[in-house]
Amino acid sequence: MNMEEQILSLMRELSYKPMAAAELQRALHIQEGEQEAFLALLQRMEENGQVVRTRTHRYGVPERMNLLVGRLQMKQRGYGFVIPDRPGIPDLYVSSGDLGGAMHGDRVVARIQQRHGERAEGEVIRILERALHTVVGTFQSMRYYAFVRPDDRRIPVDVFIAPDDFGGANDGDKVVVEITVYPERATSCQGRVIEVLGRPGDPGVDVLAVVRKYELPEEFPDDVMAESERVPETVQIEDLVGRRDLRDRAMVTIDGEDAKDLDDAVSLERLPNGNWLLGVHIADVSYYVKEGSALDEEAFRRGCSVYLVDRVIPMLPPRLSNGICSLNPRVDRLAMTCDMEWTPDLRRVHHEIYPSVIRTRERMTYTAVRRILEEDPELAARYEPLVPMFRHMRDLAMALRKRRLARGAVDFHFDETKVILDESGKPVDIVRKPQTVAEQIIEEFMLAANETVAEHFQRLEVPFLYRVHEDPDPEKIEGFKEFIWNLGYVLRTKGGRAEPRALQEILEQVRGKPEERVVNTILLRSMRQARYSHEGLGHFGLAAEFYTHFTSPIRRYPDLVIHRVIREWLREGGLPPTKEAHWRAEMPRIADQSSERERVAVDAERESQDLKKVEFMLDKVGETFEGIVSGVTSFGLFVELENSVEGLVHISYLTDDYYRFDDRQFALIGERTGRNFRIGDRVKVLVAGADKEERTIDFRLVEESGEGQAEDAEAGAAVFRPAAGSGGRSRRKKKVAGAASAAVGRAGARKSAGSGRSRARDLVLVGEAVTPGKKKKKDGGAKKAKAKGKKGRRRG
């Protein structure tokens, strides 16, 4: 146990009372020559929030002193939540008046002041680390000074710009501002313009603003590029030492048409004993990216590749990611192979993990494999030698999928959407990309490899990184349970806990029905966010006891680290004590960094898509579409169109009645007519407006009025309610979980299938997705109602 652990262990003892530094030295038997180092360590621990020093200069751990350390997550209306560093502790609500100058993303110490039921409230008393160093926003000139209004509405303050700090910006420009003075109780936020991105409507400015907002590094540093240039472009003879030669084995890559970083290949063959030998061959990136190198440090800093709507920001330089590390066809490549032997009844009876050299036969696409399996004669003839393998792959993958679902894995049904851009970056179409049998083949094979590798090394008790997904919060599951009860579905729980199998049964019941996407989305948002951890805690969504990310080292740093550990373990037949101690110390830091960078990537990717979706709808104003009510709130209805675009029907547009929001039935109900709107209802809407700056789309309900015509629904609207569960039941329970109320906001979420193959295929749960303008509309509606004295009522 090192000194840091000794300090924390002492302070967490029940008998411990806050001690001064000198008392701690005596209690821990610190020698005279060690005192300076001890005091420096104590100071670092205080700066990191691990310990807290009181006004009387005594030290203790935050949790024993009614304090909480974590990241501040701001909301658009000015309040926030402190997300604790330590898992399993509830979030702490902080009102706008108790932020103490803290901003979104800051790491803070907060004092717990009071609890209302299950929700704790508090105030920020110390800012440990500032998260924001730059802000992207719109420059607003006031002649002798200026303000920059942040694009991120979670930053509720404008940044003051002095005349000498305009940086050449003109009124209305999109700019990047460096914060020079942070807001305090008596001072405002101040900064200086460091980059003018351009006019908001100029091509490329919108996505560039997202890049700057999330501080995504577009260019690689010179030392990183120089190091990548020294990596050979082809496999060398000396690289083959200690590797198994698999160049004669038939294997292929299967990816999307536009993929360039091919980091996994698959093979399948029948063994003489009748079993199947499934090979998953992953690019051996760790052979080229050495620990502690400039390439490694940059990859750690980036954490993962980021896939924006119009560009990719890779984790590794293209010379590696698209070159020597990419498993391109008919060339030698270094790999880390996981072979798994499966019996016909799907028992894994043997597996091996080892370094290899491979040569893939073909670079296949999902589309081509799907068409081959659908008996396309032209493609079947072109790839004739591989067709039997593809058919066997389909059979094995579907069997593995059936087994996984039978054990209780939660299988969400989301089609990914892709925004099609023209050469100038303007969106011209939005298309859904349904998951086909080809994607399912890769998904199941990658899942099998990830589970196999995780189980192998967890049983060996080797320091490792795991992909974990903890059980959902019982309160959120209770909220989801009440929500689907209004739609006519019953979720079985035990002591407030739902088994994955019970959740999967609900998803099966709603499959193919109008409310399917909404139920999938709200369930996804009711679950915890998957993350990386040095502890193997299992994966709830996959119903897997062991799970890791092994299959994408070109685009995810955790996979690269895992390969590095595997290589050392294989080379030495185990980890030497010094290496084991090194990795045990490093893994928590790597897990935290990787989880944080993944969240940044998900937010940036989603925001770039949303920008283009709003832009796509700009010239659709006045057109009508059919959609599904995806959310119901006191200020209106969210409606999702078939192309995944979502907009708001503000309550002021419902002019035929007073509508009240029933939070027990998640419905807007007309007081006079009894007309009601619920999640899952099919409606027809007219696009009333789209605001790219606010990232909002406004809809109005319309009704049919003759052949091919539609008109505003002044006196009602065409509503097509699914037969299953009209939601007419009255609520018997008195309490509605707050999580469910939040869940019926904007129903926008990324696809999550848990494969570990791509950035969007694990249970990465996005945060609150209500767009900025929608909150403003809510405030406006509330003020109108108050002015009219209509408490609890809304009228257009």
mmCIF file with all atom_site columns, N, CA and C in Angstrom, residues 90 470-479 496 526-528 739:
data_model
loop_
_atom_site.group_PDB
_atom_site.id
_atom_site.type_symbol
_atom_site.label_atom_id
_atom_site.label_alt_id
_atom_site.label_comp_id
_atom_site.label_asym_id
_atom_site.label_entity_id
_atom_site.label_seq_id
_atom_site.pdbx_PDB_ins_code
_atom_site.Cartn_x
_atom_site.Cartn_y
_atom_site.Cartn_z
_atom_site.occupancy
_atom_site.B_iso_or_equiv
_atom_site.pdbx_formal_charge
_atom_site.auth_seq_id
_atom_site.auth_comp_id
_atom_site.auth_asym_id
_atom_site.auth_atom_id
_atom_site.pdbx_PDB_model_num
ATOM 1  N N  . PRO A 1 90  ? -25.489 9.352  -5.398  1.00 0.00 ? 90  PRO A N  1
ATOM 2  C CA . PRO A 1 90  ? -26.451 10.152 -6.186  1.00 0.00 ? 90  PRO A CA 1
ATOM 3  C C  . PRO A 1 90  ? -25.883 11.512 -6.573  1.00 0.00 ? 90  PRO A C  1
ATOM 4  N N  . GLU A 1 470 ? -23.400 -0.933 -15.517 1.00 0.00 ? 470 GLU A N  1
ATOM 5  C CA . GLU A 1 470 ? -23.990 -1.333 -14.250 1.00 0.00 ? 470 GLU A CA 1
ATOM 6  C C  . GLU A 1 470 ? -25.513 -1.376 -14.313 1.00 0.00 ? 470 GLU A C  1
ATOM 7  N N  . ASP A 1 471 ? -26.118 -2.016 -13.320 1.00 0.00 ? 471 ASP A N  1
ATOM 8  C CA . ASP A 1 471 ? -27.576 -2.127 -13.264 1.00 0.00 ? 471 ASP A CA 1
ATOM 9  C C  . ASP A 1 471 ? -28.214 -0.748 -13.260 1.00 0.00 ? 471 ASP A C  1
ATOM 10 N N  . PRO A 1 472 ? -29.372 -0.606 -13.891 1.00 0.00 ? 472 PRO A N  1
ATOM 11 C CA . PRO A 1 472 ? -30.055 0.699  -13.900 1.00 0.00 ? 472 PRO A CA 1
ATOM 12 C C  . PRO A 1 472 ? -30.455 1.119  -12.497 1.00 0.00 ? 472 PRO A C  1
ATOM 13 N N  . ASP A 1 473 ? -30.593 2.422  -12.320 1.00 0.00 ? 473 ASP A N  1
ATOM 14 C CA . ASP A 1 473 ? -31.077 2.953  -11.054 1.00 0.00 ? 473 ASP A CA 1
ATOM 15 C C  . ASP A 1 473 ? -32.531 2.515  -10.857 1.00 0.00 ? 473 ASP A C  1
ATOM 16 N N  . PRO A 1 474 ? -32.879 1.955  -9.698  1.00 0.00 ? 474 PRO A N  1
ATOM 17 C CA . PRO A 1 474 ? -34.252 1.471  -9.477  1.00 0.00 ? 474 PRO A CA 1
ATOM 18 C C  . PRO A 1 474 ? -35.310 2.546  -9.693  1.00 0.00 ? 474 PRO A C  1
ATOM 19 N N  . GLU A 1 475 ? -34.989 3.806  -9.335  1.00 0.00 ? 475 GLU A N  1
ATOM 20 C CA . GLU A 1 475 ? -35.959 4.888  -9.511  1.00 0.00 ? 475 GLU A CA 1
ATOM 21 C C  . GLU A 1 475 ? -36.257 5.113  -10.989 1.00 0.00 ? 475 GLU A C  1
ATOM 22 N N  . LYS A 1 476 ? -35.222 5.036  -11.832 1.00 0.00 ? 476 LYS A N  1
ATOM 23 C CA . LYS A 1 476 ? -35.430 5.239  -13.266 1.00 0.00 ? 476 LYS A CA 1
ATOM 24 C C  . LYS A 1 476 ? -36.197 4.073  -13.883 1.00 0.00 ? 476 LYS A C  1
ATOM 25 N N  . ILE A 1 477 ? -35.915 2.877  -13.411 1.00 0.00 ? 477 ILE A N  1
ATOM 26 C CA . ILE A 1 477 ? -36.665 1.720  -13.906 1.00 0.00 ? 477 ILE A CA 1
ATOM 27 C C  . ILE A 1 477 ? -38.131 1.831  -13.494 1.00 0.00 ? 477 ILE A C  1
ATOM 28 N N  . GLU A 1 478 ? -38.376 2.344  -12.280 1.00 0.00 ? 478 GLU A N  1
ATOM 29 C CA . GLU A 1 478 ? -39.760 2.533  -11.844 1.00 0.00 ? 478 GLU A CA 1
ATOM 30 C C  . GLU A 1 478 ? -40.458 3.557  -12.735 1.00 0.00 ? 478 GLU A C  1
ATOM 31 N N  . GLY A 1 479 ? -39.732 4.605  -13.117 1.00 0.00 ? 479 GLY A N  1
ATOM 32 C CA . GLY A 1 479 ? -40.306 5.599  -14.024 1.00 0.00 ? 479 GLY A CA 1
ATOM 33 C C  . GLY A 1 479 ? -40.630 5.001  -15.378 1.00 0.00 ? 479 GLY A C  1
ATOM 34 N N  . GLY A 1 496 ? -37.722 -3.522 -7.094  1.00 0.00 ? 496 GLY A N  1
ATOM 35 C CA . GLY A 1 496 ? -37.310 -2.338 -7.835  1.00 0.00 ? 496 GLY A CA 1
ATOM 36 C C  . GLY A 1 496 ? -36.249 -2.609 -8.879  1.00 0.00 ? 496 GLY A C  1
ATOM 37 N N  . SER A 1 526 ? -33.152 5.393  -19.608 1.00 0.00 ? 526 SER A N  1
ATOM 38 C CA . SER A 1 526 ? -33.384 5.007  -18.220 1.00 0.00 ? 526 SER A CA 1
ATOM 39 C C  . SER A 1 526 ? -32.224 4.190  -17.656 1.00 0.00 ? 526 SER A C  1
ATOM 40 N N  . MET A 1 527 ? -31.316 3.790  -18.527 1.00 0.00 ? 527 MET A N  1
ATOM 41 C CA . MET A 1 527 ? -30.210 2.940  -18.102 1.00 0.00 ? 527 MET A CA 1
ATOM 42 C C  . MET A 1 527 ? -28.970 3.784  -17.842 1.00 0.00 ? 527 MET A C  1
ATOM 43 N N  . ARG A 1 528 ? -28.047 3.204  -17.125 1.00 0.00 ? 528 ARG A N  1
ATOM 44 C CA . ARG A 1 528 ? -26.804 3.910  -16.824 1.00 0.00 ? 528 ARG A CA 1
ATOM 45 C C  . ARG A 1 528 ? -25.939 3.991  -18.075 1.00 0.00 ? 528 ARG A C  1
ATOM 46 N N  . ALA A 1 739 ? -37.155 10.271 -13.004 1.00 0.00 ? 739 ALA A N  1
ATOM 47 C CA . ALA A 1 739 ? -36.400 9.836  -14.189 1.00 0.00 ? 739 ALA A CA 1
ATOM 48 C C  . ALA A 1 739 ? -37.303 9.664  -15.392 1.00 0.00 ? 739 ALA A C  1
#
